[in-house]
């Protein structure tokens, strides 16, 4: 018996002090478990904390099922996992935090009350609890965007768009690189007559995308550091101002544009970008009236699209959306509906009201990405 125990102990010690074997085992575990395992020993903490380990872990878990961070009030957030239907309060330990963007496990935060002129900006990893404050000029700030693709690099970039000091009709770009921890100001300035909303961009395919008022899509190429624009005929043909909702959404490496004409219309259209970002094709149309038929719930024009998620197979796309009292999913591949969450049991639920707006839902994955 003692021989068996001695042999087992020896085997455990051999694994614990063999970095190659230990790393292969640890790489199989989810990110949140690894954060807890840092407390096992200084050696484990050192191994798990390296940028090379976090990069390898991300590559091994390259297609995680995304969850959502939902904002119900200025500083009240919830975590929602549509796969296991888990819903709980989510704490951001910052003063008056606002999520500007979520990108592959990292959050871009703006912190400061609505009455405060001075606000701080952070890149934050909720899984590891690590954060980095961004030092930037805030007086003429038009927008900040986070660009992070862990499959290409363990480092992220932050794109800062601001007015020039001499004219509000021109903007300038600064790019922060987490690898060098430095800002670089681009020499070229850009006209900004049609693009005034630089706070709702989406990162996809090595670029930041915005929708302009004239039905154009503006792209900032992160590698070339240039702006490009292309027509979005599905928006221009309907008139940007006549649309109740136009949202760009990225999920699992795919970019979609979701259109809802107006509150009286029951039709929602979903387009997907093709040809490396040059063309858009209609992939799905969704009728809200089917919700009434399936669940007996009247939306009364109140609907909030939270995001589009991908199943185990690429073609298994689902639209996750919120109507008063419920979070639902519409499976595009078979046209079926599923109730994911009944919100009427929540203490702060209000009859007939949406708890989360269009820009209050952020897709989120757990990752070890360093900040």
XYZ file of C-alpha atoms in Angstrom:
371
model
C 0.000 0.000 0.000
C 2.830 2.364 0.911
C 4.598 1.496 -2.342
C 1.494 2.470 -4.336
C 1.160 5.744 -2.428
C 4.827 6.521 -2.916
C 4.579 5.802 -6.639
C 1.490 8.024 -6.992
C 3.151 10.858 -5.100
C 6.226 10.556 -7.259
C 4.106 10.703 -10.427
C 2.275 13.812 -9.215
C 5.545 15.526 -8.344
C 6.963 14.609 -11.738
C 4.014 16.266 -13.486
C 4.051 19.282 -11.159
C 7.685 20.081 -11.924
C 7.767 19.115 -15.593
C 6.750 22.352 -17.314
C 6.052 20.723 -20.673
C 3.655 18.136 -19.236
C 2.116 20.602 -16.792
C 1.524 23.150 -19.531
C -0.254 20.603 -21.738
C -2.601 19.758 -18.870
C -3.262 23.370 -17.903
C -3.948 24.374 -21.500
C -6.977 22.075 -21.482
C -8.661 23.991 -18.658
C -11.023 26.986 -19.018
C -9.631 30.455 -18.362
C -11.557 31.053 -15.150
C -10.189 27.848 -13.576
C -6.648 28.834 -14.479
C -7.019 32.151 -12.664
C -7.877 30.218 -9.487
C -4.995 27.780 -10.040
C -2.511 30.649 -9.897
C -2.846 30.376 -6.117
C -1.549 26.772 -6.066
C 2.102 27.825 -6.033
C 4.472 30.550 -7.151
C 5.623 28.274 -9.959
C 2.088 27.766 -11.293
C 1.381 31.482 -10.951
C 4.499 32.323 -12.938
C 3.710 29.781 -15.667
C 0.050 30.749 -16.133
C 0.847 34.485 -16.059
C 3.228 34.471 -19.027
C 2.009 36.057 -22.272
C 3.139 32.968 -24.205
C 0.897 30.712 -22.101
C -2.137 32.992 -22.450
C -1.569 33.162 -26.215
C -1.337 29.361 -26.498
C -4.455 28.969 -24.352
C -6.397 31.325 -26.609
C -5.329 29.398 -29.713
C -6.423 26.113 -28.110
C -9.831 27.606 -27.239
C -10.312 29.615 -30.429
C -14.079 29.067 -30.782
C -15.663 29.599 -27.376
C -19.405 30.111 -27.101
C -19.922 33.795 -26.306
C -21.934 35.060 -23.389
C -23.383 38.537 -22.905
C -22.780 41.394 -20.519
C -26.026 43.347 -20.160
C -26.446 46.860 -18.788
C -29.787 47.379 -17.031
C -28.842 50.737 -15.472
C -25.802 53.049 -15.645
C -23.827 50.932 -13.150
C -25.922 47.750 -13.027
C -24.639 44.882 -15.176
C -25.583 41.243 -15.607
C -23.803 38.223 -17.063
C -25.924 36.005 -19.301
C -24.877 32.699 -20.873
C -27.499 31.680 -23.479
C -26.127 28.136 -23.793
C -26.643 27.115 -20.164
C -29.157 29.920 -19.449
C -27.096 31.326 -16.617
C -28.017 34.853 -15.480
C -26.367 36.665 -12.579
C -25.221 40.098 -11.524
C -21.845 41.152 -12.888
C -19.646 43.526 -10.913
C -17.263 46.012 -12.497
C -15.070 47.397 -9.731
C -14.723 50.860 -11.206
C -16.374 54.196 -10.430
C -19.438 54.666 -12.667
C -18.276 52.241 -15.390
C -19.618 52.226 -18.934
C -18.657 49.503 -21.409
C -17.639 51.089 -24.692
C -16.651 47.844 -26.389
C -16.051 44.152 -25.808
C -13.419 42.438 -27.927
C -12.264 38.813 -27.499
C -12.256 38.847 -23.704
C -11.160 42.444 -23.155
C -13.410 45.380 -22.266
C -12.873 49.026 -23.110
C -14.304 51.062 -20.227
C -15.198 54.692 -19.691
C -15.366 55.587 -16.000
C -16.864 58.703 -14.458
C -20.321 59.995 -13.636
C -22.497 61.737 -16.219
C -21.934 64.985 -14.320
C -18.161 64.645 -14.416
C -16.155 66.365 -17.140
C -13.033 64.320 -16.477
C -13.423 60.659 -17.300
C -10.927 57.834 -17.262
C -10.527 55.041 -19.781
C -9.341 51.501 -19.140
C -8.705 48.240 -20.942
C -9.947 45.577 -18.550
C -9.938 41.784 -18.472
C -12.788 40.685 -16.145
C -11.543 37.092 -16.104
C -8.096 37.905 -14.715
C -9.083 41.144 -12.984
C -6.224 43.010 -14.673
C -6.685 46.508 -16.071
C -4.635 49.250 -17.700
C -5.459 52.945 -17.605
C -5.149 54.742 -20.934
C -3.411 58.104 -20.779
C -4.855 60.305 -23.502
C -6.069 63.796 -24.352
C -9.817 63.868 -23.685
C -10.907 67.420 -24.558
C -11.718 66.811 -28.243
C -12.322 63.060 -28.096
C -14.791 61.683 -30.670
C -14.402 57.996 -29.981
C -12.228 55.123 -28.769
C -12.131 51.656 -30.301
C -10.440 48.458 -29.190
C -8.824 46.131 -31.727
C -7.765 42.708 -30.501
C -7.405 39.418 -32.358
C -5.563 36.892 -30.156
C -5.256 34.449 -33.067
C -2.888 36.930 -34.724
C -1.162 38.633 -31.814
C -1.206 38.644 -27.996
C -1.208 42.455 -28.142
C -4.139 44.805 -28.674
C -4.475 48.290 -30.108
C -6.697 51.207 -29.153
C -7.724 53.672 -31.857
C -8.449 57.185 -30.625
C -10.369 59.564 -32.929
C -10.437 63.237 -31.959
C -10.979 66.659 -33.501
C -7.935 68.581 -34.597
C -7.012 71.678 -32.620
C -7.811 73.966 -35.575
C -11.150 72.631 -36.909
C -14.059 70.442 -35.852
C -14.419 69.363 -39.488
C -11.164 67.437 -39.388
C -10.149 64.569 -37.168
C -6.872 62.966 -36.257
C -5.985 59.442 -35.227
C -3.780 58.135 -32.452
C -3.052 54.423 -32.068
C -2.026 52.780 -28.805
C -0.035 49.533 -29.034
C -0.058 47.361 -25.900
C 3.145 45.662 -27.040
C 5.201 48.855 -26.799
C 2.735 50.644 -24.455
C 3.056 53.791 -26.540
C 0.754 56.080 -28.534
C 1.467 56.949 -32.163
C -0.151 59.995 -33.771
C -0.797 59.635 -37.513
C 0.510 62.488 -39.642
C -2.507 62.552 -41.959
C -5.764 64.180 -40.854
C -9.197 63.200 -42.139
C -12.413 65.041 -42.920
C -15.251 64.108 -40.610
C -18.276 65.828 -42.151
C -20.339 62.626 -42.527
C -18.833 60.647 -39.682
C -19.559 62.195 -36.314
C -20.310 59.035 -34.323
C -17.005 57.316 -33.711
C -18.171 55.641 -30.500
C -20.062 52.682 -31.969
C -17.487 50.985 -34.153
C -17.035 47.239 -34.555
C -13.719 45.411 -34.925
C -13.581 42.800 -37.688
C -11.058 41.572 -40.256
C -8.238 43.816 -39.031
C -10.347 46.956 -39.282
C -12.755 49.162 -37.346
C -16.151 49.685 -39.030
C -18.655 52.507 -38.549
C -21.983 53.329 -40.223
C -22.311 56.863 -41.590
C -25.475 58.914 -41.937
C -25.370 58.752 -45.740
C -25.539 54.967 -45.916
C -21.784 54.528 -46.234
C -19.642 52.205 -44.167
C -16.353 53.651 -43.008
C -13.414 51.353 -42.297
C -10.139 52.151 -40.607
C -7.452 49.710 -41.734
C -5.351 49.066 -38.649
C -2.259 47.813 -40.477
C -2.189 50.475 -43.210
C -3.564 53.201 -40.894
C -5.901 54.560 -43.579
C -9.637 55.232 -43.858
C -11.698 53.542 -46.561
C -15.402 53.935 -47.327
C -17.770 51.686 -49.229
C -21.483 51.924 -50.076
C -23.958 49.928 -48.035
C -26.826 49.743 -50.519
C -29.140 47.966 -48.077
C -28.950 51.075 -45.868
C -28.808 53.780 -48.541
C -31.805 52.387 -50.461
C -33.992 52.638 -47.355
C -32.643 55.916 -46.032
C -30.487 55.871 -42.916
C -32.716 58.242 -40.960
C -35.869 56.245 -41.708
C -34.460 53.142 -40.031
C -35.318 52.486 -36.396
C -32.194 50.374 -35.911
C -28.994 49.756 -37.858
C -26.465 47.626 -36.019
C -23.149 46.145 -37.062
C -22.432 42.948 -35.139
C -19.409 40.656 -35.085
C -19.564 37.118 -33.783
C -17.269 34.123 -34.256
C -15.347 35.868 -37.018
C -18.402 36.935 -39.035
C -19.828 40.418 -39.566
C -23.553 41.120 -39.840
C -25.684 44.206 -40.295
C -29.126 44.100 -38.674
C -31.819 46.469 -39.984
C -35.203 47.297 -38.490
C -37.164 49.826 -40.545
C -39.357 51.403 -37.869
C -41.330 50.601 -34.738
C -44.470 49.898 -36.788
C -42.708 47.336 -38.979
C -42.553 43.703 -37.887
C -39.724 42.802 -40.261
C -36.059 42.616 -39.332
C -33.377 42.002 -41.983
C -29.958 40.432 -41.410
C -27.147 40.950 -43.916
C -23.719 39.326 -43.898
C -20.587 40.827 -45.383
C -18.850 38.880 -48.162
C -15.840 39.289 -50.458
C -13.533 40.376 -47.657
C -15.834 43.218 -46.644
C -16.763 44.587 -50.061
C -20.329 43.303 -50.465
C -23.367 42.588 -48.309
C -25.926 39.882 -48.985
C -29.302 39.317 -47.347
C -29.019 36.156 -45.260
C -32.190 36.140 -43.177
C -35.453 37.976 -42.639
C -37.280 37.707 -39.362
C -40.923 38.585 -38.645
C -41.711 39.709 -35.096
C -45.314 38.596 -35.537
C -44.058 35.018 -35.261
C -43.108 35.763 -31.650
C -46.731 36.531 -30.879
C -47.814 33.334 -32.593
C -45.238 31.207 -30.750
C -45.344 32.698 -27.248
C -48.519 34.765 -27.130
C -46.406 37.836 -26.367
C -47.059 41.139 -28.118
C -43.905 43.128 -28.747
C -45.744 46.398 -29.528
C -42.684 47.420 -31.524
C -40.428 46.961 -28.499
C -37.537 44.700 -29.347
C -33.829 44.836 -28.611
C -31.418 42.752 -30.658
C -28.635 41.555 -28.364
C -26.491 39.714 -30.865
C -25.992 36.850 -33.276
C -24.304 33.701 -32.021
C -22.930 30.672 -33.843
C -23.599 27.077 -32.832
C -21.278 24.097 -33.093
C -21.505 24.276 -36.874
C -20.846 27.430 -38.897
C -24.318 27.492 -40.428
C -26.086 27.250 -37.051
C -26.726 30.944 -36.463
C -29.196 32.268 -33.909
C -30.491 35.763 -33.241
C -30.663 36.542 -29.517
C -33.150 39.305 -28.741
C -35.105 40.855 -25.907
C -38.802 41.705 -25.778
C -40.646 42.927 -22.667
C -40.355 40.145 -20.104
C -38.233 37.673 -22.063
C -34.942 36.937 -23.768
C -35.512 34.735 -26.817
C -33.513 33.100 -29.569
C -34.520 32.633 -33.193
C -32.612 29.873 -34.948
C -32.101 31.014 -38.509
C -31.236 27.546 -39.752
C -34.627 25.992 -38.941
C -36.842 28.981 -38.096
C -37.583 27.807 -34.554
C -37.787 29.928 -31.401
C -36.558 29.245 -27.886
C -37.201 31.081 -24.646
C -33.830 31.595 -22.988
C -34.846 33.599 -19.937
C -37.992 34.850 -18.216
C -37.171 38.342 -16.945
C -40.467 38.815 -15.127
C -39.038 37.150 -12.008
C -36.479 39.938 -11.556
C -37.107 42.496 -8.808
C -36.554 45.480 -11.085
C -38.739 44.196 -13.941
C -41.335 46.673 -15.176
C -44.383 45.485 -17.069
C -44.143 46.105 -20.801
C -40.677 47.693 -20.632
C -37.356 46.709 -22.152
C -34.592 46.237 -19.589
C -31.757 46.351 -22.124
C -31.529 48.620 -25.164
C -29.797 48.077 -28.500
C -26.449 49.250 -27.169
C -26.694 47.640 -23.732
C -25.618 44.123 -24.782
C -21.979 43.157 -25.260
C -20.794 39.732 -26.362
C -18.134 38.432 -24.019
C -15.802 35.444 -23.708
C -13.518 34.431 -20.855
C -9.854 34.709 -21.806
C -6.402 35.111 -20.269
C -5.479 38.018 -22.544
C -2.957 40.302 -20.813
C -3.605 44.029 -20.643
